[in-house]
mmCIF file with all atom_site columns, C-alpha atoms in Angstrom:
data_model
loop_
_atom_site.group_PDB
_atom_site.id
_atom_site.type_symbol
_atom_site.label_atom_id
_atom_site.label_alt_id
_atom_site.label_comp_id
_atom_site.label_asym_id
_atom_site.label_entity_id
_atom_site.label_seq_id
_atom_site.pdbx_PDB_ins_code
_atom_site.Cartn_x
_atom_site.Cartn_y
_atom_site.Cartn_z
_atom_site.occupancy
_atom_site.B_iso_or_equiv
_atom_site.pdbx_formal_charge
_atom_site.auth_seq_id
_atom_site.auth_comp_id
_atom_site.auth_asym_id
_atom_site.auth_atom_id
_atom_site.pdbx_PDB_model_num
ATOM 1   C CA . THR A 1 1   ? 83.116  110.695 94.482  1.00 42.00 ? 198 THR A CA 1
ATOM 2   C CA . VAL A 1 2   ? 84.620  109.671 97.763  1.00 45.00 ? 199 VAL A CA 1
ATOM 3   C CA . PRO A 1 3   ? 82.161  108.520 100.299 1.00 46.00 ? 200 PRO A CA 1
ATOM 4   C CA . ASP A 1 4   ? 81.347  110.897 103.111 1.00 46.00 ? 201 ASP A CA 1
ATOM 5   C CA . VAL A 1 5   ? 83.632  110.257 105.995 1.00 48.00 ? 202 VAL A CA 1
ATOM 6   C CA . ASP A 1 6   ? 84.885  112.427 108.775 1.00 47.00 ? 203 ASP A CA 1
ATOM 7   C CA . VAL A 1 7   ? 88.306  111.202 109.967 1.00 46.00 ? 204 VAL A CA 1
ATOM 8   C CA . SER A 1 8   ? 89.018  114.294 111.941 1.00 47.00 ? 205 SER A CA 1
ATOM 9   C CA . ASP A 1 9   ? 87.076  113.221 115.085 1.00 47.00 ? 206 ASP A CA 1
ATOM 10  C CA . GLY A 1 10  ? 88.423  109.634 115.029 1.00 46.00 ? 207 GLY A CA 1
ATOM 11  C CA . GLY A 1 11  ? 85.043  108.330 113.699 1.00 43.00 ? 208 GLY A CA 1
ATOM 12  C CA . SER A 1 12  ? 85.125  105.232 111.484 1.00 42.00 ? 209 SER A CA 1
ATOM 13  C CA . HIS A 1 13  ? 81.608  105.660 110.002 1.00 44.00 ? 210 HIS A CA 1
ATOM 14  C CA . VAL A 1 14  ? 81.497  105.865 106.265 1.00 48.00 ? 211 VAL A CA 1
ATOM 15  C CA . ASP A 1 15  ? 78.189  107.298 104.985 1.00 50.00 ? 212 ASP A CA 1
ATOM 16  C CA . LEU A 1 16  ? 77.051  105.018 102.162 1.00 47.00 ? 213 LEU A CA 1
ATOM 17  C CA . ASP A 1 17  ? 73.573  104.992 100.643 1.00 49.00 ? 214 ASP A CA 1
ATOM 18  C CA . ILE A 1 18  ? 72.176  101.561 101.049 1.00 47.00 ? 215 ILE A CA 1
ATOM 19  C CA . ASP A 1 19  ? 70.105  101.813 97.847  1.00 54.00 ? 216 ASP A CA 1
ATOM 20  C CA . ALA A 1 20  ? 73.098  102.946 95.907  1.00 52.00 ? 217 ALA A CA 1
ATOM 21  C CA . PRO A 1 21  ? 74.856  100.569 93.444  1.00 53.00 ? 218 PRO A CA 1
ATOM 22  C CA . ALA A 1 22  ? 77.523  98.312  94.925  1.00 57.00 ? 219 ALA A CA 1
ATOM 23  C CA . TRP A 1 23  ? 80.246  100.424 93.166  1.00 56.00 ? 220 TRP A CA 1
ATOM 24  C CA . ASP A 1 24  ? 80.940  104.091 92.872  1.00 59.00 ? 221 ASP A CA 1
ATOM 25  C CA . ASP A 1 25  ? 81.461  106.238 89.713  1.00 61.00 ? 222 ASP A CA 1
ATOM 26  C CA . ARG A 1 26  ? 85.073  104.957 89.404  1.00 58.00 ? 223 ARG A CA 1
ATOM 27  C CA . GLY A 1 27  ? 83.867  101.312 89.335  1.00 60.00 ? 224 GLY A CA 1
ATOM 28  C CA . LEU A 1 28  ? 85.154  100.661 92.939  1.00 62.00 ? 225 LEU A CA 1
ATOM 29  C CA . PHE A 1 29  ? 83.128  98.386  95.093  1.00 78.00 ? 226 PHE A CA 1
ATOM 30  C CA . ARG A 1 30  ? 81.795  100.081 98.227  1.00 79.00 ? 227 ARG A CA 1
ATOM 31  C CA . GLU A 1 31  ? 83.459  97.387  100.466 1.00 82.00 ? 228 GLU A CA 1
ATOM 32  C CA . PHE A 1 32  ? 86.757  98.131  98.886  1.00 83.00 ? 229 PHE A CA 1
ATOM 33  C CA . VAL A 1 33  ? 86.305  101.840 99.459  1.00 82.00 ? 230 VAL A CA 1
ATOM 34  C CA . GLU A 1 34  ? 85.420  101.189 103.100 1.00 87.00 ? 231 GLU A CA 1
ATOM 35  C CA . GLU A 1 35  ? 88.612  99.143  103.474 1.00 89.00 ? 232 GLU A CA 1
ATOM 36  C CA . LEU A 1 36  ? 90.709  102.006 102.002 1.00 90.00 ? 233 LEU A CA 1
ATOM 37  C CA . VAL A 1 37  ? 89.127  104.442 104.376 1.00 92.00 ? 234 VAL A CA 1
ATOM 38  C CA . GLU A 1 38  ? 89.994  102.130 107.263 1.00 94.00 ? 235 GLU A CA 1
ATOM 39  C CA . ALA A 1 39  ? 93.651  101.780 105.983 1.00 94.00 ? 236 ALA A CA 1
ATOM 40  C CA . PHE A 1 40  ? 93.869  105.514 105.684 1.00 95.00 ? 237 PHE A CA 1
ATOM 41  C CA . ARG A 1 41  ? 92.669  105.990 109.205 1.00 95.00 ? 238 ARG A CA 1
ATOM 42  C CA . HIS A 1 42  ? 95.349  103.641 110.484 1.00 94.00 ? 239 HIS A CA 1
ATOM 43  C CA . VAL A 1 43  ? 98.067  105.821 108.808 1.00 95.00 ? 240 VAL A CA 1
ATOM 44  C CA . ASP A 1 44  ? 96.491  109.207 109.658 1.00 97.00 ? 241 ASP A CA 1
ATOM 45  C CA . THR A 1 45  ? 97.520  108.868 113.265 1.00 95.00 ? 242 THR A CA 1
ATOM 46  C CA . ASP A 1 46  ? 96.740  112.381 114.384 1.00 96.00 ? 243 ASP A CA 1
ATOM 47  C CA . ARG A 1 47  ? 93.290  112.235 112.733 1.00 95.00 ? 244 ARG A CA 1
ATOM 48  C CA . GLY A 1 48  ? 94.018  115.406 110.844 1.00 95.00 ? 245 GLY A CA 1
ATOM 49  C CA . GLY A 1 49  ? 92.441  114.223 107.626 1.00 95.00 ? 246 GLY A CA 1
ATOM 50  C CA . ASP A 1 50  ? 95.661  113.815 105.739 1.00 96.00 ? 247 ASP A CA 1
ATOM 51  C CA . ILE A 1 51  ? 98.816  111.731 105.756 1.00 96.00 ? 248 ILE A CA 1
ATOM 52  C CA . ASP A 1 52  ? 102.099 113.605 106.203 1.00 96.00 ? 249 ASP A CA 1
ATOM 53  C CA . GLU A 1 53  ? 105.722 112.510 105.955 1.00 95.00 ? 250 GLU A CA 1
ATOM 54  C CA . ASN A 1 54  ? 105.984 111.587 109.603 1.00 95.00 ? 251 ASN A CA 1
ATOM 55  C CA . GLU A 1 55  ? 102.803 109.425 109.494 1.00 96.00 ? 252 GLU A CA 1
ATOM 56  C CA . LEU A 1 56  ? 103.994 107.702 106.362 1.00 94.00 ? 253 LEU A CA 1
ATOM 57  C CA . LYS A 1 57  ? 107.325 106.986 108.051 1.00 95.00 ? 254 LYS A CA 1
ATOM 58  C CA . PHE A 1 58  ? 105.558 105.536 111.102 1.00 95.00 ? 255 PHE A CA 1
ATOM 59  C CA . ALA A 1 59  ? 103.400 103.391 108.972 1.00 94.00 ? 256 ALA A CA 1
ATOM 60  C CA . ALA A 1 60  ? 106.459 102.054 107.065 1.00 93.00 ? 257 ALA A CA 1
ATOM 61  C CA . ARG A 1 61  ? 108.266 101.261 110.377 1.00 94.00 ? 258 ARG A CA 1
ATOM 62  C CA . SER A 1 62  ? 105.184 99.571  111.751 1.00 94.00 ? 259 SER A CA 1
ATOM 63  C CA . LEU A 1 63  ? 105.358 97.233  108.665 1.00 92.00 ? 260 LEU A CA 1
ATOM 64  C CA . GLY A 1 64  ? 108.981 96.461  109.370 1.00 95.00 ? 261 GLY A CA 1
ATOM 65  C CA . PHE A 1 65  ? 110.620 98.814  106.903 1.00 93.00 ? 262 PHE A CA 1
ATOM 66  C CA . GLU A 1 66  ? 113.177 101.496 107.690 1.00 93.00 ? 263 GLU A CA 1
ATOM 67  C CA . PRO A 1 67  ? 112.311 104.103 105.064 1.00 89.00 ? 264 PRO A CA 1
ATOM 68  C CA . ASN A 1 68  ? 114.956 106.051 103.267 1.00 93.00 ? 265 ASN A CA 1
ATOM 69  C CA . PRO A 1 69  ? 114.076 109.727 103.734 1.00 93.00 ? 266 PRO A CA 1
ATOM 70  C CA . ARG A 1 70  ? 114.448 110.516 99.984  1.00 95.00 ? 267 ARG A CA 1
ATOM 71  C CA . ARG A 1 71  ? 112.303 107.554 99.010  1.00 93.00 ? 268 ARG A CA 1
ATOM 72  C CA . LEU A 1 72  ? 109.688 108.402 101.678 1.00 93.00 ? 269 LEU A CA 1
ATOM 73  C CA . ARG A 1 73  ? 109.442 111.970 100.209 1.00 94.00 ? 270 ARG A CA 1
ATOM 74  C CA . ALA A 1 74  ? 109.198 110.533 96.693  1.00 95.00 ? 271 ALA A CA 1
ATOM 75  C CA . MET A 1 75  ? 106.335 108.145 97.823  1.00 91.00 ? 272 MET A CA 1
ATOM 76  C CA . LEU A 1 76  ? 104.519 111.034 99.373  1.00 94.00 ? 273 LEU A CA 1
ATOM 77  C CA . ALA A 1 77  ? 104.984 113.244 96.336  1.00 95.00 ? 274 ALA A CA 1
ATOM 78  C CA . ALA A 1 78  ? 103.720 110.548 94.072  1.00 93.00 ? 275 ALA A CA 1
ATOM 79  C CA . MET A 1 79  ? 100.454 110.299 96.047  1.00 93.00 ? 276 MET A CA 1
ATOM 80  C CA . ASP A 1 80  ? 100.074 114.054 96.633  1.00 95.00 ? 277 ASP A CA 1
ATOM 81  C CA . GLU A 1 81  ? 97.948  114.985 93.580  1.00 93.00 ? 278 GLU A CA 1
ATOM 82  C CA . ASP A 1 82  ? 97.288  118.514 94.549  1.00 94.00 ? 279 ASP A CA 1
ATOM 83  C CA . GLY A 1 83  ? 100.877 119.365 95.755  1.00 95.00 ? 280 GLY A CA 1
ATOM 84  C CA . GLY A 1 84  ? 99.812  120.231 99.256  1.00 95.00 ? 281 GLY A CA 1
ATOM 85  C CA . GLY A 1 85  ? 102.593 118.295 100.935 1.00 94.00 ? 282 GLY A CA 1
ATOM 86  C CA . SER A 1 86  ? 100.293 115.610 102.316 1.00 96.00 ? 283 SER A CA 1
ATOM 87  C CA . VAL A 1 87  ? 97.786  113.038 101.149 1.00 96.00 ? 284 VAL A CA 1
ATOM 88  C CA . ASP A 1 88  ? 94.118  113.465 101.867 1.00 95.00 ? 285 ASP A CA 1
ATOM 89  C CA . LEU A 1 89  ? 91.525  110.697 101.726 1.00 94.00 ? 286 LEU A CA 1
ATOM 90  C CA . GLY A 1 90  ? 90.539  111.331 98.220  1.00 92.00 ? 287 GLY A CA 1
ATOM 91  C CA . GLU A 1 91  ? 94.156  111.221 96.934  1.00 93.00 ? 288 GLU A CA 1
ATOM 92  C CA . PHE A 1 92  ? 94.800  108.043 98.905  1.00 93.00 ? 289 PHE A CA 1
ATOM 93  C CA . ILE A 1 93  ? 91.773  106.290 97.346  1.00 89.00 ? 290 ILE A CA 1
ATOM 94  C CA . ASN A 1 94  ? 92.605  107.467 93.913  1.00 88.00 ? 291 ASN A CA 1
ATOM 95  C CA . VAL A 1 95  ? 96.282  106.374 94.032  1.00 90.00 ? 292 VAL A CA 1
ATOM 96  C CA . VAL A 1 96  ? 95.778  103.091 95.785  1.00 88.00 ? 293 VAL A CA 1
ATOM 97  C CA . SER A 1 97  ? 92.839  102.066 93.519  1.00 83.00 ? 294 SER A CA 1
ATOM 98  C CA . ARG A 1 98  ? 94.858  102.984 90.335  1.00 84.00 ? 295 ARG A CA 1
ATOM 99  C CA . ARG A 1 99  ? 97.783  100.904 91.533  1.00 83.00 ? 296 ARG A CA 1
ATOM 100 C CA . ILE A 1 100 ? 95.612  97.973  92.183  1.00 78.00 ? 297 ILE A CA 1
ATOM 101 C CA . VAL A 1 101 ? 93.999  98.225  88.664  1.00 70.00 ? 298 VAL A CA 1
ATOM 102 C CA . ASP A 1 102 ? 97.385  98.563  87.053  1.00 67.00 ? 299 ASP A CA 1
#
């Protein structure tokens, strides 16, 4: 499960049980999950709890890339596991952690 985090109010606290194992049920270290939550928050600029096409475009530009609109939509679709048109925190953690393991 994804740690409890409320990104809608701009808070950065991640609720982790201090007595819990150092990794979650996917085998991800808590510190790694915390870093992914922080990365997600940097991209979720409106603090809506998901990343949409405009936020992804802004993130790409801030990294020095000029995203091709078709590739941008393809990237978003590849991360959007539920087909909702945006990427929520759970989808973001799942996709990024799978890419790192592969």
